[in-house]
């Protein structure tokens, strides 16, 4: 799997992480319809609950394309995520390639560590609250060379001749700072995010919400893919579970500093249909994608 160039991870909403999502309804299935790809009501995630706590999320990617250069491209997207608890608090998420450890001090999230299944330490994230609404976060990662070596083992690839692509283990596999971020919350929702990266670029976002329940709140479905979160968190996507309400609008600004300075801005909006306080349908104003929420009856 191609490594994403940056990582952002969930923050202050996790400071009071509990054993499960304390809502009247439990999310059972999350699906998508997309006429652009001829996809109709395809499952993206389904959920297994026991005694009010989530036990497992099963992932499916209906957009999956054939990639003969990978030995098992499907395993990147289609797998089961297992939840583990200690004293009724979520302590680990275990997927098919990575597992994440959530480290707490007096039920306050202090750091997250992510490892490959054979124990290689890939990411480390630290959290420092500045006040009741603001969090500073520092991100550590293996070097690009070390990550290429790790991912060549996690996601085996082949060259044009069919031979397995192999990278030698680099001398330095330690973790290094590569990003710092500031996040701000208001009324339980992430409303501002800015992350600056050692490569010389930054991502800044401002978010708006409805007043209904986000059924993904505190479910942490993508938490085992810490390297993946950057592509979504600056959008404050519902599925990340960082906000208690549903995202209606996000304005994203990307800036590349230095020679060839680049600035890009974009705005995305969602509309919803509800059953009481819970969304059952989510539509984008920019494309044909429709998401459906189904709940335990």
PDB file of C-alpha atoms in Angstrom:
ATOM      1  CA  UNK A   1       0.000   0.000   0.000  1.00  0.00           C
ATOM      2  CA  UNK A   2       1.357   3.408  -0.906  1.00  0.00           C
ATOM      3  CA  UNK A   3       2.155   5.297   2.248  1.00  0.00           C
ATOM      4  CA  UNK A   4       0.250   8.518   2.736  1.00  0.00           C
ATOM      5  CA  UNK A   5       2.581  11.473   3.151  1.00  0.00           C
ATOM      6  CA  UNK A   6       1.083  12.624   6.422  1.00  0.00           C
ATOM      7  CA  UNK A   7      -0.969  11.474   9.432  1.00  0.00           C
ATOM      8  CA  UNK A   8      -3.451  13.183  11.721  1.00  0.00           C
ATOM      9  CA  UNK A   9      -5.150  11.329  14.543  1.00  0.00           C
ATOM     10  CA  UNK A  10      -8.222  11.794  16.719  1.00  0.00           C
ATOM     11  CA  UNK A  11      -7.762  14.023  19.730  1.00  0.00           C
ATOM     12  CA  UNK A  12      -9.707  15.701  22.546  1.00  0.00           C
ATOM     13  CA  UNK A  13     -12.938  13.811  22.067  1.00  0.00           C
ATOM     14  CA  UNK A  14     -10.977  10.727  23.123  1.00  0.00           C
ATOM     15  CA  UNK A  15      -9.999  12.181  26.478  1.00  0.00           C
ATOM     16  CA  UNK A  16     -13.054  10.659  28.116  1.00  0.00           C
ATOM     17  CA  UNK A  17     -13.025   7.465  26.069  1.00  0.00           C
ATOM     18  CA  UNK A  18     -15.508   4.954  27.465  1.00  0.00           C
ATOM     19  CA  UNK A  19     -16.334   1.320  26.983  1.00  0.00           C
ATOM     20  CA  UNK A  20     -18.796   1.925  24.164  1.00  0.00           C
ATOM     21  CA  UNK A  21     -20.868   4.474  22.336  1.00  0.00           C
ATOM     22  CA  UNK A  22     -23.484   5.691  24.846  1.00  0.00           C
ATOM     23  CA  UNK A  23     -26.403   6.282  22.500  1.00  0.00           C
ATOM     24  CA  UNK A  24     -29.990   5.103  22.325  1.00  0.00           C
ATOM     25  CA  UNK A  25     -29.315   3.384  19.000  1.00  0.00           C
ATOM     26  CA  UNK A  26     -26.375   1.259  17.895  1.00  0.00           C
ATOM     27  CA  UNK A  27     -25.104   1.478  14.342  1.00  0.00           C
ATOM     28  CA  UNK A  28     -25.546  -1.848  12.577  1.00  0.00           C
ATOM     29  CA  UNK A  29     -24.645  -1.123   8.944  1.00  0.00           C
ATOM     30  CA  UNK A  30     -23.149   1.747   6.957  1.00  0.00           C
ATOM     31  CA  UNK A  31     -23.587   1.493   3.183  1.00  0.00           C
ATOM     32  CA  UNK A  32     -23.110   3.533   0.013  1.00  0.00           C
ATOM     33  CA  UNK A  33     -24.782   4.083  -3.343  1.00  0.00           C
ATOM     34  CA  UNK A  34     -22.830   5.812  -6.083  1.00  0.00           C
ATOM     35  CA  UNK A  35     -24.276   6.006  -9.589  1.00  0.00           C
ATOM     36  CA  UNK A  36     -20.915   7.176 -10.941  1.00  0.00           C
ATOM     37  CA  UNK A  37     -19.524   3.694 -10.201  1.00  0.00           C
ATOM     38  CA  UNK A  38     -22.779   1.751 -10.577  1.00  0.00           C
ATOM     39  CA  UNK A  39     -22.726   0.935  -6.889  1.00  0.00           C
ATOM     40  CA  UNK A  40     -26.078   0.482  -5.167  1.00  0.00           C
ATOM     41  CA  UNK A  41     -26.522  -0.046  -1.433  1.00  0.00           C
ATOM     42  CA  UNK A  42     -23.127  -1.688  -0.957  1.00  0.00           C
ATOM     43  CA  UNK A  43     -21.911  -2.334   2.586  1.00  0.00           C
ATOM     44  CA  UNK A  44     -18.948  -0.278   3.731  1.00  0.00           C
ATOM     45  CA  UNK A  45     -19.007  -1.367   7.378  1.00  0.00           C
ATOM     46  CA  UNK A  46     -21.100  -3.600   9.572  1.00  0.00           C
ATOM     47  CA  UNK A  47     -20.874  -3.762  13.339  1.00  0.00           C
ATOM     48  CA  UNK A  48     -20.975  -6.439  16.054  1.00  0.00           C
ATOM     49  CA  UNK A  49     -22.126  -5.372  19.531  1.00  0.00           C
ATOM     50  CA  UNK A  50     -22.259  -7.271  22.833  1.00  0.00           C
ATOM     51  CA  UNK A  51     -23.581  -6.013  26.163  1.00  0.00           C
ATOM     52  CA  UNK A  52     -23.658  -2.460  24.833  1.00  0.00           C
ATOM     53  CA  UNK A  53     -20.021  -2.440  23.713  1.00  0.00           C
ATOM     54  CA  UNK A  54     -18.785  -2.723  20.151  1.00  0.00           C
ATOM     55  CA  UNK A  55     -16.754  -5.876  19.542  1.00  0.00           C
ATOM     56  CA  UNK A  56     -15.954  -5.868  15.850  1.00  0.00           C
ATOM     57  CA  UNK A  57     -16.226  -3.815  12.660  1.00  0.00           C
ATOM     58  CA  UNK A  58     -16.175  -5.598   9.302  1.00  0.00           C
ATOM     59  CA  UNK A  59     -14.851  -3.499   6.425  1.00  0.00           C
ATOM     60  CA  UNK A  60     -15.770  -3.820   2.759  1.00  0.00           C
ATOM     61  CA  UNK A  61     -14.605  -1.677  -0.167  1.00  0.00           C
ATOM     62  CA  UNK A  62     -17.002  -1.725  -3.139  1.00  0.00           C
ATOM     63  CA  UNK A  63     -14.673   0.605  -5.058  1.00  0.00           C
ATOM     64  CA  UNK A  64     -11.896  -1.971  -5.086  1.00  0.00           C
ATOM     65  CA  UNK A  65      -9.982  -2.171  -8.359  1.00  0.00           C
ATOM     66  CA  UNK A  66      -7.840  -4.991  -9.677  1.00  0.00           C
ATOM     67  CA  UNK A  67      -4.180  -4.410  -8.797  1.00  0.00           C
ATOM     68  CA  UNK A  68      -2.036  -7.256 -10.166  1.00  0.00           C
ATOM     69  CA  UNK A  69       1.093  -5.554  -8.792  1.00  0.00           C
ATOM     70  CA  UNK A  70      -0.115  -6.477  -5.277  1.00  0.00           C
ATOM     71  CA  UNK A  71      -0.159 -10.057  -4.039  1.00  0.00           C
ATOM     72  CA  UNK A  72      -3.357  -9.444  -2.057  1.00  0.00           C
ATOM     73  CA  UNK A  73      -4.697  -5.963  -2.692  1.00  0.00           C
ATOM     74  CA  UNK A  74      -8.074  -6.802  -1.136  1.00  0.00           C
ATOM     75  CA  UNK A  75      -6.491  -7.272   2.289  1.00  0.00           C
ATOM     76  CA  UNK A  76      -5.673  -3.565   2.370  1.00  0.00           C
ATOM     77  CA  UNK A  77      -9.376  -2.704   2.491  1.00  0.00           C
ATOM     78  CA  UNK A  78     -11.402  -5.795   3.407  1.00  0.00           C
ATOM     79  CA  UNK A  79     -10.836  -7.117   6.907  1.00  0.00           C
ATOM     80  CA  UNK A  80     -12.255  -7.338  10.427  1.00  0.00           C
ATOM     81  CA  UNK A  81     -11.270  -4.911  13.180  1.00  0.00           C
ATOM     82  CA  UNK A  82     -11.313  -6.394  16.692  1.00  0.00           C
ATOM     83  CA  UNK A  83     -11.862  -4.257  19.814  1.00  0.00           C
ATOM     84  CA  UNK A  84     -10.143  -4.961  23.149  1.00  0.00           C
ATOM     85  CA  UNK A  85     -11.040  -3.418  26.522  1.00  0.00           C
ATOM     86  CA  UNK A  86      -9.369  -3.042  29.904  1.00  0.00           C
ATOM     87  CA  UNK A  87     -11.473  -1.974  32.902  1.00  0.00           C
ATOM     88  CA  UNK A  88     -14.293  -1.103  30.486  1.00  0.00           C
ATOM     89  CA  UNK A  89     -12.048   1.275  28.518  1.00  0.00           C
ATOM     90  CA  UNK A  90     -10.976   0.689  24.931  1.00  0.00           C
ATOM     91  CA  UNK A  91      -7.263  -0.182  24.958  1.00  0.00           C
ATOM     92  CA  UNK A  92      -6.517  -1.727  21.552  1.00  0.00           C
ATOM     93  CA  UNK A  93      -7.776  -2.131  18.009  1.00  0.00           C
ATOM     94  CA  UNK A  94      -6.491  -5.075  16.013  1.00  0.00           C
ATOM     95  CA  UNK A  95      -6.785  -5.227  12.235  1.00  0.00           C
ATOM     96  CA  UNK A  96      -5.262  -7.436   9.586  1.00  0.00           C
ATOM     97  CA  UNK A  97      -1.920  -5.624   9.338  1.00  0.00           C
ATOM     98  CA  UNK A  98      -1.664  -3.172  12.249  1.00  0.00           C
ATOM     99  CA  UNK A  99      -2.747  -2.930  15.842  1.00  0.00           C
ATOM    100  CA  UNK A 100      -3.064   0.286  17.850  1.00  0.00           C
ATOM    101  CA  UNK A 101      -2.556   0.706  21.585  1.00  0.00           C
ATOM    102  CA  UNK A 102      -4.359   3.549  23.353  1.00  0.00           C
ATOM    103  CA  UNK A 103      -2.509   4.675  26.451  1.00  0.00           C
ATOM    104  CA  UNK A 104      -4.393   6.389  29.284  1.00  0.00           C
ATOM    105  CA  UNK A 105      -3.444   8.096  32.533  1.00  0.00           C
ATOM    106  CA  UNK A 106      -6.454   8.400  34.859  1.00  0.00           C
ATOM    107  CA  UNK A 107      -8.737   7.812  31.863  1.00  0.00           C
ATOM    108  CA  UNK A 108      -7.120  10.666  29.953  1.00  0.00           C
ATOM    109  CA  UNK A 109      -5.687   9.738  26.574  1.00  0.00           C
ATOM    110  CA  UNK A 110      -1.960  10.436  26.686  1.00  0.00           C
ATOM    111  CA  UNK A 111      -0.600   8.714  23.594  1.00  0.00           C
ATOM    112  CA  UNK A 112      -1.242   6.191  20.853  1.00  0.00           C
ATOM    113  CA  UNK A 113       1.222   3.652  19.496  1.00  0.00           C
ATOM    114  CA  UNK A 114       0.764   1.659  16.326  1.00  0.00           C
ATOM    115  CA  UNK A 115       2.601  -1.560  15.473  1.00  0.00           C
ATOM    116  CA  UNK A 116       2.645  -4.083  12.692  1.00  0.00           C
ATOM    117  CA  UNK A 117       1.386  -7.514  13.690  1.00  0.00           C
ATOM    118  CA  UNK A 118       4.985  -8.728  14.109  1.00  0.00           C
ATOM    119  CA  UNK A 119       5.758  -5.881  16.522  1.00  0.00           C
ATOM    120  CA  UNK A 120       7.433  -3.224  14.375  1.00  0.00           C
ATOM    121  CA  UNK A 121       6.742   0.205  15.905  1.00  0.00           C
ATOM    122  CA  UNK A 122       5.435   2.427  13.068  1.00  0.00           C
ATOM    123  CA  UNK A 123       3.760   5.464  14.691  1.00  0.00           C
ATOM    124  CA  UNK A 124       3.580   7.316  17.998  1.00  0.00           C
ATOM    125  CA  UNK A 125       1.230  10.203  18.838  1.00  0.00           C
ATOM    126  CA  UNK A 126       1.271  12.389  21.965  1.00  0.00           C
ATOM    127  CA  UNK A 127      -1.529  14.616  23.285  1.00  0.00           C
ATOM    128  CA  UNK A 128      -1.180  17.776  25.367  1.00  0.00           C
ATOM    129  CA  UNK A 129      -4.333  19.715  26.303  1.00  0.00           C
ATOM    130  CA  UNK A 130      -3.856  23.485  26.310  1.00  0.00           C
ATOM    131  CA  UNK A 131      -7.289  24.260  27.730  1.00  0.00           C
ATOM    132  CA  UNK A 132     -10.810  22.804  27.755  1.00  0.00           C
ATOM    133  CA  UNK A 133     -11.218  23.299  24.003  1.00  0.00           C
ATOM    134  CA  UNK A 134      -7.727  23.128  22.493  1.00  0.00           C
ATOM    135  CA  UNK A 135      -5.327  20.230  22.016  1.00  0.00           C
ATOM    136  CA  UNK A 136      -1.732  20.191  20.812  1.00  0.00           C
ATOM    137  CA  UNK A 137      -0.603  16.958  19.180  1.00  0.00           C
ATOM    138  CA  UNK A 138       2.833  15.769  18.077  1.00  0.00           C
ATOM    139  CA  UNK A 139       3.246  12.969  15.539  1.00  0.00           C
ATOM    140  CA  UNK A 140       6.176  10.601  15.216  1.00  0.00           C
ATOM    141  CA  UNK A 141       6.781   8.191  12.361  1.00  0.00           C
ATOM    142  CA  UNK A 142       9.420   5.958  10.852  1.00  0.00           C
ATOM    143  CA  UNK A 143      11.402   7.519   8.005  1.00  0.00           C
ATOM    144  CA  UNK A 144      10.148   7.123   4.443  1.00  0.00           C
ATOM    145  CA  UNK A 145      12.847   4.503   3.792  1.00  0.00           C
ATOM    146  CA  UNK A 146      11.888   2.523   6.897  1.00  0.00           C
ATOM    147  CA  UNK A 147       8.197   2.733   6.024  1.00  0.00           C
ATOM    148  CA  UNK A 148       8.850   1.419   2.510  1.00  0.00           C
ATOM    149  CA  UNK A 149      10.671  -1.537   4.046  1.00  0.00           C
ATOM    150  CA  UNK A 150       7.824  -2.220   6.484  1.00  0.00           C
ATOM    151  CA  UNK A 151       5.070  -1.912   3.900  1.00  0.00           C
ATOM    152  CA  UNK A 152       6.912  -4.130   1.427  1.00  0.00           C
ATOM    153  CA  UNK A 153       6.378  -6.857   4.044  1.00  0.00           C
ATOM    154  CA  UNK A 154       2.839  -5.857   5.060  1.00  0.00           C
ATOM    155  CA  UNK A 155       1.568  -5.371   1.499  1.00  0.00           C
ATOM    156  CA  UNK A 156       3.764  -7.470  -0.827  1.00  0.00           C
ATOM    157  CA  UNK A 157       4.088  -6.073  -4.344  1.00  0.00           C
ATOM    158  CA  UNK A 158       5.481  -7.305  -7.644  1.00  0.00           C
ATOM    159  CA  UNK A 159       7.483  -5.533 -10.307  1.00  0.00           C
ATOM    160  CA  UNK A 160       6.671  -5.564 -14.038  1.00  0.00           C
ATOM    161  CA  UNK A 161       8.416  -8.930 -14.390  1.00  0.00           C
ATOM    162  CA  UNK A 162       6.357 -10.491 -11.592  1.00  0.00           C
ATOM    163  CA  UNK A 163       9.182 -10.589  -9.051  1.00  0.00           C
ATOM    164  CA  UNK A 164       8.451  -9.564  -5.475  1.00  0.00           C
ATOM    165  CA  UNK A 165       9.554  -6.017  -4.640  1.00  0.00           C
ATOM    166  CA  UNK A 166      11.852  -6.136  -1.621  1.00  0.00           C
ATOM    167  CA  UNK A 167      13.449  -3.377   0.425  1.00  0.00           C
ATOM    168  CA  UNK A 168      16.382  -3.892   2.757  1.00  0.00           C
ATOM    169  CA  UNK A 169      15.892  -2.958   6.398  1.00  0.00           C
ATOM    170  CA  UNK A 170      17.317   0.542   6.888  1.00  0.00           C
ATOM    171  CA  UNK A 171      19.842   1.185   9.649  1.00  0.00           C
ATOM    172  CA  UNK A 172      17.538   3.685  11.347  1.00  0.00           C
ATOM    173  CA  UNK A 173      14.058   2.384  12.175  1.00  0.00           C
ATOM    174  CA  UNK A 174      13.464   4.838  15.034  1.00  0.00           C
ATOM    175  CA  UNK A 175      10.572   7.286  15.097  1.00  0.00           C
ATOM    176  CA  UNK A 176      11.009  10.975  14.260  1.00  0.00           C
ATOM    177  CA  UNK A 177       8.774  14.031  14.601  1.00  0.00           C
ATOM    178  CA  UNK A 178       7.133  14.806  11.291  1.00  0.00           C
ATOM    179  CA  UNK A 179       4.043  16.886  12.178  1.00  0.00           C
ATOM    180  CA  UNK A 180       2.470  19.076  14.841  1.00  0.00           C
ATOM    181  CA  UNK A 181      -1.174  20.057  15.040  1.00  0.00           C
ATOM    182  CA  UNK A 182      -3.728  22.166  16.869  1.00  0.00           C
ATOM    183  CA  UNK A 183      -7.364  21.103  17.231  1.00  0.00           C
ATOM    184  CA  UNK A 184     -10.255  23.060  18.696  1.00  0.00           C
ATOM    185  CA  UNK A 185     -13.667  21.833  19.870  1.00  0.00           C
ATOM    186  CA  UNK A 186     -16.934  23.623  20.531  1.00  0.00           C
ATOM    187  CA  UNK A 187     -20.031  21.989  22.016  1.00  0.00           C
ATOM    188  CA  UNK A 188     -18.523  18.543  21.512  1.00  0.00           C
ATOM    189  CA  UNK A 189     -17.601  19.065  17.850  1.00  0.00           C
ATOM    190  CA  UNK A 190     -14.239  19.506  16.160  1.00  0.00           C
ATOM    191  CA  UNK A 191     -14.608  22.952  14.568  1.00  0.00           C
ATOM    192  CA  UNK A 192     -11.017  23.803  13.653  1.00  0.00           C
ATOM    193  CA  UNK A 193      -7.944  21.784  12.731  1.00  0.00           C
ATOM    194  CA  UNK A 194      -4.495  22.773  11.522  1.00  0.00           C
ATOM    195  CA  UNK A 195      -1.551  20.460  11.018  1.00  0.00           C
ATOM    196  CA  UNK A 196       1.936  21.502   9.878  1.00  0.00           C
ATOM    197  CA  UNK A 197       4.356  18.944   8.477  1.00  0.00           C
ATOM    198  CA  UNK A 198       8.124  18.786   8.268  1.00  0.00           C
ATOM    199  CA  UNK A 199       7.888  18.554   4.491  1.00  0.00           C
ATOM    200  CA  UNK A 200       6.791  22.212   4.502  1.00  0.00           C
ATOM    201  CA  UNK A 201       3.041  22.043   3.974  1.00  0.00           C
ATOM    202  CA  UNK A 202      -0.003  22.528   6.149  1.00  0.00           C
ATOM    203  CA  UNK A 203      -3.688  21.573   6.128  1.00  0.00           C
ATOM    204  CA  UNK A 204      -6.212  23.855   7.818  1.00  0.00           C
ATOM    205  CA  UNK A 205      -9.964  23.242   8.135  1.00  0.00           C
ATOM    206  CA  UNK A 206     -13.076  24.859   9.566  1.00  0.00           C
ATOM    207  CA  UNK A 207     -16.157  22.692  10.176  1.00  0.00           C
ATOM    208  CA  UNK A 208     -19.900  23.161  10.742  1.00  0.00           C
ATOM    209  CA  UNK A 209     -22.491  20.671  12.085  1.00  0.00           C
ATOM    210  CA  UNK A 210     -26.175  19.938  12.528  1.00  0.00           C
ATOM    211  CA  UNK A 211     -27.743  19.358  15.978  1.00  0.00           C
ATOM    212  CA  UNK A 212     -28.443  15.616  15.512  1.00  0.00           C
ATOM    213  CA  UNK A 213     -26.605  12.534  16.798  1.00  0.00           C
ATOM    214  CA  UNK A 214     -23.552  11.317  14.900  1.00  0.00           C
ATOM    215  CA  UNK A 215     -23.895   7.501  15.233  1.00  0.00           C
ATOM    216  CA  UNK A 216     -20.125   7.085  14.707  1.00  0.00           C
ATOM    217  CA  UNK A 217     -19.303   9.169  17.765  1.00  0.00           C
ATOM    218  CA  UNK A 218     -16.753   7.256  19.894  1.00  0.00           C
ATOM    219  CA  UNK A 219     -16.781   4.162  17.657  1.00  0.00           C
ATOM    220  CA  UNK A 220     -13.263   4.815  16.222  1.00  0.00           C
ATOM    221  CA  UNK A 221     -13.662   2.611  13.162  1.00  0.00           C
ATOM    222  CA  UNK A 222     -10.533   3.834  11.400  1.00  0.00           C
ATOM    223  CA  UNK A 223      -8.366   4.049  14.467  1.00  0.00           C
ATOM    224  CA  UNK A 224      -6.219   1.091  13.484  1.00  0.00           C
ATOM    225  CA  UNK A 225      -5.164   2.906  10.323  1.00  0.00           C
ATOM    226  CA  UNK A 226      -3.353   5.832  11.913  1.00  0.00           C
ATOM    227  CA  UNK A 227      -1.383   6.464   8.707  1.00  0.00           C
ATOM    228  CA  UNK A 228      -4.669   6.803   6.817  1.00  0.00           C
ATOM    229  CA  UNK A 229      -6.462   9.304   9.003  1.00  0.00           C
ATOM    230  CA  UNK A 230      -4.882  12.414   7.503  1.00  0.00           C
ATOM    231  CA  UNK A 231      -6.896  12.001   4.337  1.00  0.00           C
ATOM    232  CA  UNK A 232     -10.102  12.243   6.351  1.00  0.00           C
ATOM    233  CA  UNK A 233      -9.679  14.018   9.689  1.00  0.00           C
ATOM    234  CA  UNK A 234      -9.126  17.463   8.287  1.00  0.00           C
ATOM    235  CA  UNK A 235     -12.575  16.969   6.771  1.00  0.00           C
ATOM    236  CA  UNK A 236     -13.933  15.905  10.177  1.00  0.00           C
ATOM    237  CA  UNK A 237     -15.759  13.073   8.433  1.00  0.00           C
ATOM    238  CA  UNK A 238     -18.573  11.472  10.476  1.00  0.00           C
ATOM    239  CA  UNK A 239     -16.963   8.035  10.331  1.00  0.00           C
ATOM    240  CA  UNK A 240     -13.955   9.178  12.362  1.00  0.00           C
ATOM    241  CA  UNK A 241     -16.184   9.668  15.401  1.00  0.00           C
ATOM    242  CA  UNK A 242     -14.487  12.853  16.621  1.00  0.00           C
ATOM    243  CA  UNK A 243     -17.662  14.945  16.855  1.00  0.00           C
ATOM    244  CA  UNK A 244     -21.018  14.321  18.496  1.00  0.00           C
ATOM    245  CA  UNK A 245     -23.046  15.869  15.646  1.00  0.00           C
ATOM    246  CA  UNK A 246     -23.052  15.370  11.868  1.00  0.00           C
ATOM    247  CA  UNK A 247     -20.788  17.329   9.547  1.00  0.00           C
ATOM    248  CA  UNK A 248     -22.686  19.701   7.252  1.00  0.00           C
ATOM    249  CA  UNK A 249     -19.875  21.864   5.879  1.00  0.00           C
ATOM    250  CA  UNK A 250     -16.074  21.889   5.858  1.00  0.00           C
ATOM    251  CA  UNK A 251     -13.706  24.381   4.281  1.00  0.00           C
ATOM    252  CA  UNK A 252     -10.230  22.972   3.653  1.00  0.00           C
ATOM    253  CA  UNK A 253      -7.111  24.993   2.900  1.00  0.00           C
ATOM    254  CA  UNK A 254      -3.860  23.347   1.781  1.00  0.00           C
ATOM    255  CA  UNK A 255      -0.654  25.361   1.621  1.00  0.00           C
ATOM    256  CA  UNK A 256       2.787  24.350   0.373  1.00  0.00           C
ATOM    257  CA  UNK A 257       5.530  26.738   1.463  1.00  0.00           C
ATOM    258  CA  UNK A 258       8.885  27.555  -0.075  1.00  0.00           C
ATOM    259  CA  UNK A 259       9.818  27.476  -3.732  1.00  0.00           C
ATOM    260  CA  UNK A 260       6.786  26.977  -5.938  1.00  0.00           C
ATOM    261  CA  UNK A 261       4.387  28.003  -3.155  1.00  0.00           C
ATOM    262  CA  UNK A 262       1.003  26.373  -3.595  1.00  0.00           C
ATOM    263  CA  UNK A 263      -2.342  27.218  -2.038  1.00  0.00           C
ATOM    264  CA  UNK A 264      -5.567  25.290  -2.565  1.00  0.00           C
ATOM    265  CA  UNK A 265      -8.974  25.789  -0.986  1.00  0.00           C
ATOM    266  CA  UNK A 266     -12.146  23.751  -1.256  1.00  0.00           C
ATOM    267  CA  UNK A 267     -15.527  23.504   0.442  1.00  0.00           C
ATOM    268  CA  UNK A 268     -17.649  20.377   0.893  1.00  0.00           C
ATOM    269  CA  UNK A 269     -21.227  20.167   2.122  1.00  0.00           C
ATOM    270  CA  UNK A 270     -23.576  17.349   3.205  1.00  0.00           C
ATOM    271  CA  UNK A 271     -27.334  17.155   3.673  1.00  0.00           C
ATOM    272  CA  UNK A 272     -29.190  14.567   5.783  1.00  0.00           C
ATOM    273  CA  UNK A 273     -32.505  12.820   6.201  1.00  0.00           C
ATOM    274  CA  UNK A 274     -33.338  11.840   9.788  1.00  0.00           C
ATOM    275  CA  UNK A 275     -35.375   9.420  11.816  1.00  0.00           C
ATOM    276  CA  UNK A 276     -35.819  11.398  14.995  1.00  0.00           C
ATOM    277  CA  UNK A 277     -32.364  12.535  16.157  1.00  0.00           C
ATOM    278  CA  UNK A 278     -30.463  10.030  14.004  1.00  0.00           C
ATOM    279  CA  UNK A 279     -29.411  10.329  10.345  1.00  0.00           C
ATOM    280  CA  UNK A 280     -30.604   7.613   7.975  1.00  0.00           C
ATOM    281  CA  UNK A 281     -29.389   9.170   4.720  1.00  0.00           C
ATOM    282  CA  UNK A 282     -26.425  11.416   3.911  1.00  0.00           C
ATOM    283  CA  UNK A 283     -25.933  13.131   0.560  1.00  0.00           C
ATOM    284  CA  UNK A 284     -23.076  15.157  -0.819  1.00  0.00           C
ATOM    285  CA  UNK A 285     -23.885  18.377  -2.639  1.00  0.00           C
ATOM    286  CA  UNK A 286     -20.985  17.806  -5.068  1.00  0.00           C
ATOM    287  CA  UNK A 287     -21.434  14.245  -6.307  1.00  0.00           C
ATOM    288  CA  UNK A 288     -23.838  11.323  -6.637  1.00  0.00           C
ATOM    289  CA  UNK A 289     -22.707   9.565  -3.472  1.00  0.00           C
ATOM    290  CA  UNK A 290     -25.400   8.602  -0.929  1.00  0.00           C
ATOM    291  CA  UNK A 291     -24.607   7.003   2.453  1.00  0.00           C
ATOM    292  CA  UNK A 292     -27.139   5.023   4.508  1.00  0.00           C
ATOM    293  CA  UNK A 293     -27.183   4.398   8.258  1.00  0.00           C
ATOM    294  CA  UNK A 294     -28.967   1.348   9.672  1.00  0.00           C
ATOM    295  CA  UNK A 295     -29.388   0.643  13.381  1.00  0.00           C
ATOM    296  CA  UNK A 296     -29.896  -2.279  15.715  1.00  0.00           C
ATOM    297  CA  UNK A 297     -33.620  -2.838  16.081  1.00  0.00           C
TER     298      UNK A 297
END
